[in-house]
Short mmCIF file of C-alpha atoms and ligand atoms in Angstrom, two decimals:
data_model
loop_
_atom_site.label_atom_id
_atom_site.label_comp_id
_atom_site.label_asym_id
_atom_site.label_seq_id
_atom_site.Cartn_x
_atom_site.Cartn_y
_atom_site.Cartn_z
CA UNK A 132 0.02 -0.04 -0.05
CA UNK A 133 1.08 3.52 -0.79
CA UNK A 134 2.12 5.68 2.18
CA UNK A 135 -0.33 8.37 1.22
CA UNK A 136 -3.18 9.08 -1.18
CA UNK A 137 -2.99 12.27 -3.14
CA UNK A 138 -5.78 13.18 -5.48
CA UNK A 139 -4.45 15.68 -8.05
CA UNK A 140 -6.90 14.96 -10.90
CA UNK A 141 -9.54 17.50 -10.18
CA UNK A 142 -9.96 18.63 -13.82
CA UNK A 143 -11.17 15.14 -14.53
CA UNK A 144 -13.63 15.07 -11.66
CA UNK A 145 -13.87 16.26 -8.11
CA UNK A 146 -14.71 14.86 -4.68
CA UNK A 147 -18.27 15.59 -3.72
CA UNK A 148 -18.47 17.95 -0.82
CA UNK A 149 -19.88 16.42 2.39
CA UNK A 150 -22.26 19.41 2.72
CA UNK A 151 -23.53 18.77 -0.77
CA UNK A 152 -24.14 15.14 -0.04
CA UNK A 153 -25.96 15.99 3.22
CA UNK A 154 -28.29 18.39 1.41
CA UNK A 155 -29.07 16.09 -1.45
CA UNK A 156 -29.79 12.86 0.46
CA UNK A 157 -33.27 13.91 1.73
CA UNK A 158 -34.33 14.51 -1.88
CA UNK A 159 -33.50 10.82 -2.61
CA UNK A 160 -35.01 9.36 0.62
CA UNK A 161 -37.97 11.44 1.81
CA UNK A 162 -38.73 14.19 -0.77
CA UNK A 163 -39.07 11.91 -3.79
CA UNK A 164 -42.10 13.72 -5.26
CA UNK A 165 -42.16 14.87 -8.85
CA UNK A 166 -41.79 18.60 -8.70
CA UNK A 167 -44.52 18.97 -11.35
CA UNK A 168 -47.16 17.19 -9.14
CA UNK A 169 -49.93 19.31 -7.69
CA UNK A 170 -49.81 17.69 -4.21
CA UNK A 171 -47.55 18.56 -1.39
CA UNK A 172 -45.07 15.89 -2.30
CA UNK A 173 -44.35 17.84 -5.39
CA UNK A 174 -44.61 21.24 -3.87
CA UNK A 175 -41.84 20.78 -1.32
CA UNK A 176 -39.49 19.60 -4.01
CA UNK A 177 -40.46 22.37 -6.39
CA UNK A 178 -39.53 24.93 -3.68
CA UNK A 179 -36.07 23.43 -3.30
CA UNK A 180 -35.45 23.48 -6.95
CA UNK A 181 -36.27 27.14 -7.02
CA UNK A 182 -33.70 27.71 -4.26
CA UNK A 183 -31.06 25.69 -6.23
CA UNK A 184 -31.71 27.74 -9.33
CA UNK A 185 -31.30 30.92 -7.37
CA UNK A 186 -28.09 29.73 -5.82
CA UNK A 187 -26.60 28.89 -9.31
CA UNK A 188 -27.82 32.22 -10.69
CA UNK A 189 -26.15 34.07 -7.80
CA UNK A 190 -22.83 32.30 -8.39
CA UNK A 191 -22.87 33.56 -11.97
CA UNK A 192 -24.47 37.00 -11.22
CA UNK A 193 -27.32 35.93 -13.52
CA UNK A 194 -31.11 35.63 -13.18
CA UNK A 195 -32.82 32.32 -12.08
CA UNK A 196 -34.90 32.17 -15.36
CA UNK A 197 -31.56 32.14 -17.30
CA UNK A 198 -30.47 28.86 -15.68
CA UNK A 199 -31.32 25.49 -17.23
CA UNK A 200 -30.43 22.18 -15.57
CA UNK A 201 -29.09 19.48 -17.91
CA UNK A 202 -27.59 16.07 -17.50
CA UNK A 203 -23.96 17.09 -17.89
CA UNK A 204 -21.44 19.59 -19.39
CA UNK A 205 -21.44 17.72 -22.67
CA UNK A 206 -25.24 18.14 -23.05
CA UNK A 207 -25.06 21.74 -22.23
CA UNK A 208 -22.35 22.32 -24.92
CA UNK A 209 -24.28 20.34 -27.48
CA UNK A 210 -27.47 22.19 -26.64
CA UNK A 211 -25.93 25.60 -26.94
CA UNK A 212 -24.52 24.97 -30.44
CA UNK A 213 -27.57 23.16 -31.63
CA UNK A 214 -29.81 26.04 -30.46
CA UNK A 215 -27.74 28.65 -32.21
CA UNK A 216 -27.75 26.74 -35.56
CA UNK A 217 -31.58 26.11 -35.33
CA UNK A 218 -32.18 29.75 -34.39
CA UNK A 219 -30.22 31.06 -37.37
CA UNK A 220 -31.01 28.38 -40.01
CA UNK A 221 -29.79 30.69 -42.95
CA UNK A 222 -26.26 30.67 -41.49
CA UNK A 223 -24.01 27.71 -42.15
CA UNK A 224 -20.67 28.53 -40.38
CA UNK A 225 -19.24 27.87 -36.89
CA UNK A 226 -16.16 29.23 -35.31
CA UNK A 227 -14.40 27.18 -32.56
CA UNK A 228 -10.79 26.22 -31.57
CA UNK A 229 -8.62 23.20 -32.01
CA UNK A 230 -8.19 22.84 -28.28
CA UNK A 231 -11.81 22.47 -27.15
CA UNK A 232 -13.12 19.63 -25.06
CA UNK A 233 -14.54 16.76 -27.18
CA UNK A 234 -18.09 17.92 -26.09
CA UNK A 235 -17.56 20.90 -28.51
CA UNK A 236 -14.80 19.68 -30.78
CA UNK A 237 -16.35 16.40 -31.80
CA UNK A 238 -19.79 17.92 -32.10
CA UNK A 239 -18.30 20.53 -34.48
CA UNK A 240 -16.44 17.79 -36.50
CA UNK A 241 -19.84 16.00 -36.80
CA UNK A 242 -21.49 19.21 -38.06
CA UNK A 243 -18.76 19.75 -40.66
CA UNK A 244 -19.69 16.20 -42.02
CA UNK A 245 -23.29 17.40 -42.20
CA UNK A 246 -22.31 20.25 -44.40
CA UNK A 247 -21.58 23.10 -42.05
CA UNK A 248 -18.42 25.14 -42.51
CA UNK A 249 -16.37 25.06 -39.32
CA UNK A 250 -13.29 27.08 -38.55
CA UNK A 251 -11.02 25.46 -35.93
CA UNK A 252 -8.77 28.19 -34.65
CA UNK A 253 -5.15 27.43 -33.95
CA UNK A 254 -3.25 28.33 -30.80
CA UNK A 255 0.33 29.45 -30.28
CA UNK A 256 3.08 27.71 -28.27
CA UNK A 257 1.55 29.05 -25.03
CA UNK A 258 -1.92 27.90 -25.96
CA UNK A 259 -3.25 31.34 -26.69
CA UNK A 260 -5.42 32.52 -29.66
CA UNK A 261 -4.40 35.15 -32.19
CA UNK A 262 -7.12 37.83 -31.79
CA UNK A 263 -6.63 38.99 -35.39
CA UNK A 264 -7.36 35.41 -36.53
CA UNK A 265 -10.46 35.34 -34.30
CA UNK A 266 -11.72 38.54 -35.87
CA UNK A 267 -10.96 37.38 -39.45
CA UNK A 268 -12.70 34.04 -38.96
CA UNK A 269 -16.12 35.40 -38.04
CA UNK A 270 -18.22 36.70 -40.95
CA UNK A 271 -21.92 37.26 -41.95
CA UNK A 272 -22.54 33.57 -42.39
CA UNK A 273 -21.21 32.68 -38.88
CA UNK A 274 -24.13 31.36 -36.73
CA UNK A 275 -22.23 30.70 -33.50
CA UNK A 276 -18.80 31.16 -31.96
CA UNK A 277 -18.11 28.48 -29.32
CA UNK A 278 -14.87 29.05 -27.49
CA UNK A 279 -13.98 27.69 -24.05
CA UNK A 280 -13.28 29.77 -20.98
CA UNK A 281 -10.40 27.79 -19.73
CA UNK A 282 -8.71 24.67 -21.19
CA UNK A 283 -9.19 21.37 -19.20
CA UNK A 284 -5.64 20.10 -20.06
CA UNK A 285 -3.47 23.24 -19.54
CA UNK A 286 -5.71 25.53 -17.63
CA UNK A 287 -5.08 28.32 -20.21
CA UNK A 288 -7.77 31.02 -20.03
CA UNK A 289 -9.14 32.62 -23.19
CA UNK A 290 -10.20 36.26 -23.19
CA UNK A 291 -13.90 35.51 -23.64
CA UNK A 292 -15.06 39.09 -23.16
CA UNK A 293 -12.97 40.24 -26.14
CA UNK A 294 -13.97 37.21 -28.25
CA UNK A 295 -17.60 37.55 -27.39
CA UNK A 296 -17.56 41.24 -28.27
CA UNK A 297 -16.24 40.49 -31.71
CA UNK A 298 -18.84 37.70 -32.19
CA UNK A 299 -21.61 40.10 -31.20
CA UNK A 300 -20.39 42.82 -33.56
CA UNK A 301 -20.62 40.33 -36.35
CA UNK A 302 -24.12 39.14 -35.31
CA UNK A 303 -23.11 35.59 -34.24
CA UNK A 304 -24.29 33.79 -31.05
CA UNK A 305 -21.45 33.45 -28.42
CA UNK A 306 -21.30 30.31 -26.41
CA UNK A 307 -18.45 29.50 -23.94
CA UNK A 308 -17.68 26.22 -22.24
CA UNK A 309 -16.89 27.33 -18.67
CA UNK A 310 -16.79 23.89 -17.23
CA UNK A 311 -13.20 24.45 -15.97
CA UNK A 312 -13.64 27.87 -14.54
CA UNK A 313 -16.63 27.43 -12.10
CA UNK A 314 -15.25 28.03 -8.66
CA UNK A 315 -11.72 28.83 -9.86
CA UNK A 316 -12.23 32.13 -11.70
CA UNK A 317 -14.98 34.67 -11.11
CA UNK A 318 -17.81 34.47 -13.68
CA UNK A 319 -20.00 37.57 -13.63
CA UNK A 320 -22.54 37.48 -16.45
CA UNK A 321 -23.70 41.05 -15.81
CA UNK A 322 -20.18 42.14 -16.76
CA UNK A 323 -19.78 39.47 -19.39
CA UNK A 324 -22.81 40.84 -21.27
CA UNK A 325 -21.48 39.56 -24.62
CA UNK A 326 -21.93 35.86 -23.43
CA UNK A 327 -25.17 34.43 -24.85
CA UNK A 328 -24.70 30.88 -23.51
CA UNK A 329 -22.39 29.31 -20.99
CA UNK A 330 -21.96 25.65 -19.92
CA UNK A 331 -21.05 24.28 -16.45
CA UNK A 332 -20.73 20.76 -15.14
CA UNK A 333 -21.48 19.80 -11.48
CA UNK A 334 -18.84 17.13 -11.06
CA UNK A 335 -16.02 19.63 -11.82
CA UNK A 336 -16.94 21.67 -8.74
CA UNK A 337 -17.75 19.20 -6.02
CA UNK A 338 -21.29 18.17 -6.97
CA UNK A 339 -22.03 14.70 -8.31
CA UNK A 340 -21.63 13.48 -11.93
CA UNK A 341 -24.63 13.64 -14.22
CA UNK A 342 -25.76 17.23 -13.64
CA UNK A 343 -24.92 20.20 -15.75
CA UNK A 344 -26.09 23.77 -16.34
CA UNK A 345 -26.68 25.77 -19.48
CA UNK A 346 -26.93 29.56 -18.85
CA UNK A 347 -29.01 31.27 -21.59
CA UNK A 348 -29.17 35.04 -21.55
CA UNK A 349 -32.61 36.46 -21.33
CA UNK A 350 -33.83 37.45 -24.75
CA UNK A 351 -31.59 34.94 -26.57
CA UNK A 352 -33.44 32.93 -29.27
CA UNK A 353 -33.54 29.32 -28.10
CA UNK A 354 -34.38 26.02 -29.73
CA UNK A 355 -34.35 22.91 -27.55
CA UNK A 356 -32.44 19.71 -28.32
CA UNK A 357 -34.93 17.39 -26.53
CA UNK A 358 -38.66 17.65 -27.27
CA UNK A 359 -41.09 16.57 -24.57
CA UNK A 360 -42.80 18.09 -21.55
CA UNK A 361 -42.79 21.52 -20.09
CA UNK A 362 -39.92 21.15 -17.71
CA UNK A 363 -37.30 23.91 -17.61
CA UNK A 364 -39.94 26.00 -19.47
CA UNK A 365 -39.83 23.54 -22.38
CA UNK A 366 -36.16 24.31 -22.85
CA UNK A 367 -35.00 20.98 -21.44
CA UNK A 368 -37.84 18.51 -21.02
CA UNK A 369 -37.54 15.44 -18.85
CA UNK A 370 -38.48 14.93 -15.16
CA UNK A 371 -35.90 16.92 -13.12
CA UNK A 372 -32.92 15.15 -11.55
CA UNK A 373 -34.11 16.59 -8.19
CA UNK A 374 -31.38 15.38 -5.81
CA UNK A 375 -28.60 16.40 -8.15
CA UNK A 376 -30.16 19.79 -8.81
CA UNK A 377 -30.23 20.39 -4.99
CA UNK A 378 -26.63 19.18 -4.96
CA UNK A 379 -25.41 21.52 -7.74
CA UNK A 380 -27.20 24.41 -6.05
CA UNK A 381 -25.31 23.78 -2.81
CA UNK A 382 -22.03 23.24 -4.71
CA UNK A 383 -22.60 26.60 -6.42
CA UNK A 384 -23.07 28.29 -3.11
CA UNK A 385 -19.85 26.69 -1.66
CA UNK A 386 -17.91 27.48 -4.89
CA UNK A 387 -18.66 31.22 -4.44
CA UNK A 388 -17.50 30.97 -0.87
CA UNK A 389 -14.24 29.13 -1.61
CA UNK A 390 -13.33 31.20 -4.72
CA UNK A 391 -10.90 33.23 -2.71
CA UNK A 392 -9.22 30.09 -1.30
CA UNK A 393 -8.80 28.69 -4.85
CA UNK A 394 -7.16 31.90 -6.04
CA UNK A 395 -4.80 32.20 -3.13
CA UNK A 396 -4.05 29.01 -1.21
CA UNK A 397 -4.67 26.62 -4.11
CA UNK A 398 -2.76 28.78 -6.52
CA UNK A 399 0.17 29.08 -4.05
CA UNK A 400 0.31 25.21 -3.80
CA UNK A 401 0.20 24.87 -7.64
CA UNK A 402 2.97 27.46 -7.98
CA UNK A 403 5.13 25.75 -5.38
CA UNK A 404 4.67 22.36 -7.10
CA UNK A 405 5.61 23.85 -10.45
CA UNK A 406 8.72 25.67 -9.11
CA UNK A 407 10.00 22.68 -7.19
CA UNK A 408 9.50 20.20 -10.00
CA UNK A 409 11.28 22.45 -12.44
CA UNK A 410 14.15 22.85 -9.98
CA UNK A 411 14.51 19.16 -9.26
CA UNK A 412 13.95 17.59 -12.71
CA UNK A 413 16.11 18.49 -15.69
CA UNK A 414 14.49 18.68 -19.19
CA UNK A 415 11.08 19.71 -17.81
CA UNK A 416 8.85 22.37 -19.20
CA UNK A 417 5.47 23.80 -18.37
CA UNK A 418 2.71 23.74 -20.98
CA UNK A 419 0.44 26.76 -21.25
CA UNK A 420 0.58 30.47 -20.62
CA UNK A 421 2.42 31.25 -17.38
CA UNK A 422 -0.13 33.81 -16.23
CA UNK A 423 -3.44 33.25 -18.05
CA UNK A 424 -4.18 30.02 -16.37
CA UNK A 425 -6.61 28.55 -13.92
CA UNK A 426 -5.10 28.62 -10.41
CA UNK A 427 -5.30 24.79 -9.88
CA UNK A 428 -3.70 23.38 -13.02
CA UNK A 429 -0.18 22.45 -13.85
CA UNK A 430 0.57 20.70 -17.14
CA UNK A 431 4.22 19.70 -17.19
CA UNK A 432 6.30 17.67 -19.70
CA UNK A 433 9.27 15.61 -18.89
CA UNK A 434 11.33 14.97 -22.01
CA UNK A 435 12.23 11.44 -23.11
CA UNK A 436 9.60 9.56 -21.00
CA UNK A 437 6.13 8.32 -21.49
CA UNK A 438 3.34 10.13 -19.59
CA UNK A 439 1.47 6.83 -19.12
CA UNK A 440 4.54 5.30 -17.48
CA UNK A 441 4.79 8.23 -15.15
CA UNK A 442 1.12 7.96 -14.22
CA UNK A 443 1.37 4.27 -13.46
CA UNK A 444 4.30 4.80 -11.18
CA UNK A 445 2.67 7.76 -9.46
CA UNK A 446 -0.40 5.76 -9.00
CA UNK A 447 1.67 3.00 -7.27
CA UNK A 448 2.91 5.71 -4.97
CA UNK A 449 -0.75 6.81 -4.21
CA UNK A 450 -0.70 9.89 -6.42
CA UNK A 451 -3.54 10.37 -8.89
CA UNK A 452 -2.79 12.62 -11.84
CA UNK A 453 -3.47 12.56 -15.58
CA UNK A 454 -1.72 12.73 -18.95
CA UNK A 455 -3.68 14.90 -21.22
CA UNK A 456 -7.47 14.65 -20.73
CA UNK A 457 -9.08 11.56 -19.38
CA UNK A 458 -11.23 11.39 -22.48
CA UNK A 459 -8.25 11.06 -24.82
CA UNK A 460 -5.92 8.91 -22.71
CA UNK A 461 -6.03 5.27 -23.60
CA UNK A 462 -4.87 6.11 -27.12
CA UNK A 463 -1.21 6.56 -27.87
CA UNK A 464 -1.60 9.78 -29.75
CA UNK A 465 -0.32 12.77 -27.83
CA UNK A 466 -3.09 15.14 -26.64
CA UNK A 467 -4.86 17.18 -29.33
CA UNK A 468 -4.31 20.21 -27.17
CA UNK A 469 -0.53 19.85 -26.86
CA UNK A 470 -0.29 18.96 -30.54
CA UNK A 471 -2.13 22.20 -31.41
CA UNK A 472 0.29 24.09 -29.25
CA UNK A 473 3.20 22.69 -31.22
CA UNK A 474 4.72 20.94 -28.14
CA UNK A 475 7.66 18.83 -29.51
CA UNK A 476 7.03 15.08 -29.80
CA UNK A 477 9.42 14.02 -27.04
CA UNK A 478 7.79 16.51 -24.66
CA UNK A 479 4.10 15.99 -25.55
CA UNK A 480 4.45 12.25 -24.79
CA UNK A 481 5.91 12.91 -21.41
CA UNK A 482 3.21 15.32 -20.21
CA UNK A 483 1.51 15.06 -16.88
CA UNK A 484 -1.39 17.22 -15.60
CA UNK A 485 -1.74 17.89 -11.92
CA UNK A 486 -5.02 19.55 -11.04
CA UNK A 487 -5.64 20.55 -7.47
CA UNK A 488 -8.72 21.57 -5.39
CA UNK A 489 -9.53 23.06 -2.06
CA UNK A 490 -9.16 19.58 -0.52
CA UNK A 491 -5.38 19.41 -1.33
CA UNK A 492 -2.91 20.27 1.39
CA UNK A 493 0.74 21.37 1.57
CA UNK A 494 1.61 17.82 2.65
CA UNK A 495 0.19 16.54 -0.64
CA UNK A 496 2.46 18.90 -2.53
CA UNK A 497 5.52 17.83 -0.44
CA UNK A 498 4.63 14.20 -1.17
CA UNK A 499 4.49 14.73 -5.03
CA UNK A 500 7.75 16.77 -4.87
CA UNK A 501 9.35 13.85 -3.07
CA UNK A 502 7.95 10.96 -5.18
CA UNK A 503 8.14 12.29 -8.71
CA UNK A 504 11.89 13.10 -9.31
CA UNK A 505 13.11 9.53 -8.69
CA UNK A 506 10.25 8.22 -10.92
CA UNK A 507 11.45 10.32 -13.80
CA UNK A 508 15.13 9.31 -13.23
CA UNK A 509 14.18 5.68 -13.23
CA UNK A 510 12.12 5.95 -16.36
CA UNK A 511 14.83 7.89 -18.23
CA UNK A 512 17.35 5.18 -17.42
CA UNK A 513 15.25 2.55 -19.24
CA UNK A 514 13.74 4.87 -21.89
CA UNK A 515 14.48 3.97 -25.54
CA UNK A 516 14.25 7.76 -26.27
CA UNK A 517 16.88 8.61 -23.59
CA UNK A 518 18.32 12.10 -23.64
CA UNK A 519 21.57 10.84 -25.12
CA UNK A 520 19.78 8.75 -27.89
CA UNK A 521 18.36 9.84 -31.13
CA UNK A 522 14.90 11.59 -31.14
CA UNK A 523 12.37 9.57 -33.09
CA UNK A 524 10.69 11.22 -36.13
C1 PLP B 1384 -15.43 17.78 -18.11
C2 PLP B 1384 -15.61 18.81 -19.14
C3 PLP B 1384 -16.76 18.77 -20.08
C4 PLP B 1384 -17.79 17.73 -19.99
O1 PLP B 1384 -18.56 17.67 -18.81
P1 PLP B 1384 -19.36 16.39 -18.50
O2 PLP B 1384 -20.25 16.75 -17.32
O3 PLP B 1384 -18.37 15.36 -18.05
O4 PLP B 1384 -20.14 15.99 -19.73
C5 PLP B 1384 -16.91 19.76 -21.03
N1 PLP B 1384 -15.88 20.68 -21.09
C6 PLP B 1384 -14.88 20.76 -20.32
C7 PLP B 1384 -13.84 21.86 -20.50
C8 PLP B 1384 -14.65 19.77 -19.38
O5 PLP B 1384 -13.51 19.81 -18.56
#
C-alpha cells in the first residue's frame, strides 16, 4: 500500500463535498415527489429546486430564469451549439478552436460532415489565440462562436469578453464552455454581457456526476435539443434530476465561498509544485501560458519519457494525476491540445497534468515533490528515447 493518497486529478472530476451530500440525500429518501405534481409531495421539491436555481444564478450573477439544468457539461455544450444553429438556419458557419473539449470539438467535427463550414482556430506555443485570426474568422454567415473559457488540459484562459464582443459585432451567437472555471475564476454574467450561453458541469466543482447547467441570456433565441414536456420551461424537458439539482445548487453556493481560497491558497500550492518540480527535474517544461491559467492546473512535460508510465508509477505511490485529458488517454496519440500548441513530440508524450482543489494540502504537494523526481530518473534510465539517444521522427 502507498504511504499516502493524493488526489491531483480535479480537472477530470472532483470529490463531492460532504455538505452537498448532506443536502441532497433527503431528496432521494424522503422528498421523492415529482416537482410537477400538484400535491404537497411535489410542492416541497419544487420549492427546493427554486432555491437551487437561485443559488446557481447567484454564483454567476445571472437571473434564475436564465439557468437550465441539464444532464452534464457535454449536453449543455451540444444544446448551446444546436440552439444557435436552429435559431439562425440561414447561417452555415461555426467558429471554434482546435483545443476544445470533445463535447464541443467532436460535435463541430460532426457538423462539418453534415455540411456546415467550421473554422477550428489554432493556438500558439503558449496555448493562446491570435485575436486577429479570431476577428478574421467570423463573418456574416457565422451562426455561432463556441470558445472555451479555460482549457481542461493546460488551464489556459481565453479572453472570452474580447472574443464575445467580436462575435456580437458580427451578429453571431457566442457560447462558452466554462466547465473548468466554475469555482476557480470569477464568472460575472452582468459584466460578461457579450456571453449568450455558458456551460457548467457539477462534477467539476464538487457536486455529483450527471448534472450540468446551461446559462441562456434572457432574450436569446433558443431552440431545444430534446422535445417533450414543459420542464425547464420547455427548454430541457424530462423529469428533473431533483437530488442532483439540489446538490449543484449547494455546490454553487460553496464555490462562491471558496473562490478566494482557490485563487490564493490553491494557486500558491500549484505554484510551489511547479517551481520545485522544475528545480529538481532536468528537461522539464510547463505547457500553457504562465499567467493566463486557472489557479489549480499544472501541465508539465518531462522529456524522453512516456506520460502513461509516469502515471502508473505515481499511481503506485498513491498519487492520482492525468496525462492529457481523461477522455483522450487510452490512445497513444499525444493530446490534441498539446499537438495544437506545437509541443515537441518528445515533450508531448511525457506530459502530466496535476489539477488541485480546495481539498489538497501542503503535505500533498510535499509528497508529490518527493515522489516524482526518482520516478522520472528511473524511467529515463530505461527509456528507448533517452536524452543521449536519437529523437524519433
Ligand atoms: C469535463 C468537461 C466537459 C464535459 O462535462 P461532463 O459533465 O463530463 O459531460 C466539458 N468541457 C470541459 C472543458 C470539461 O472539462
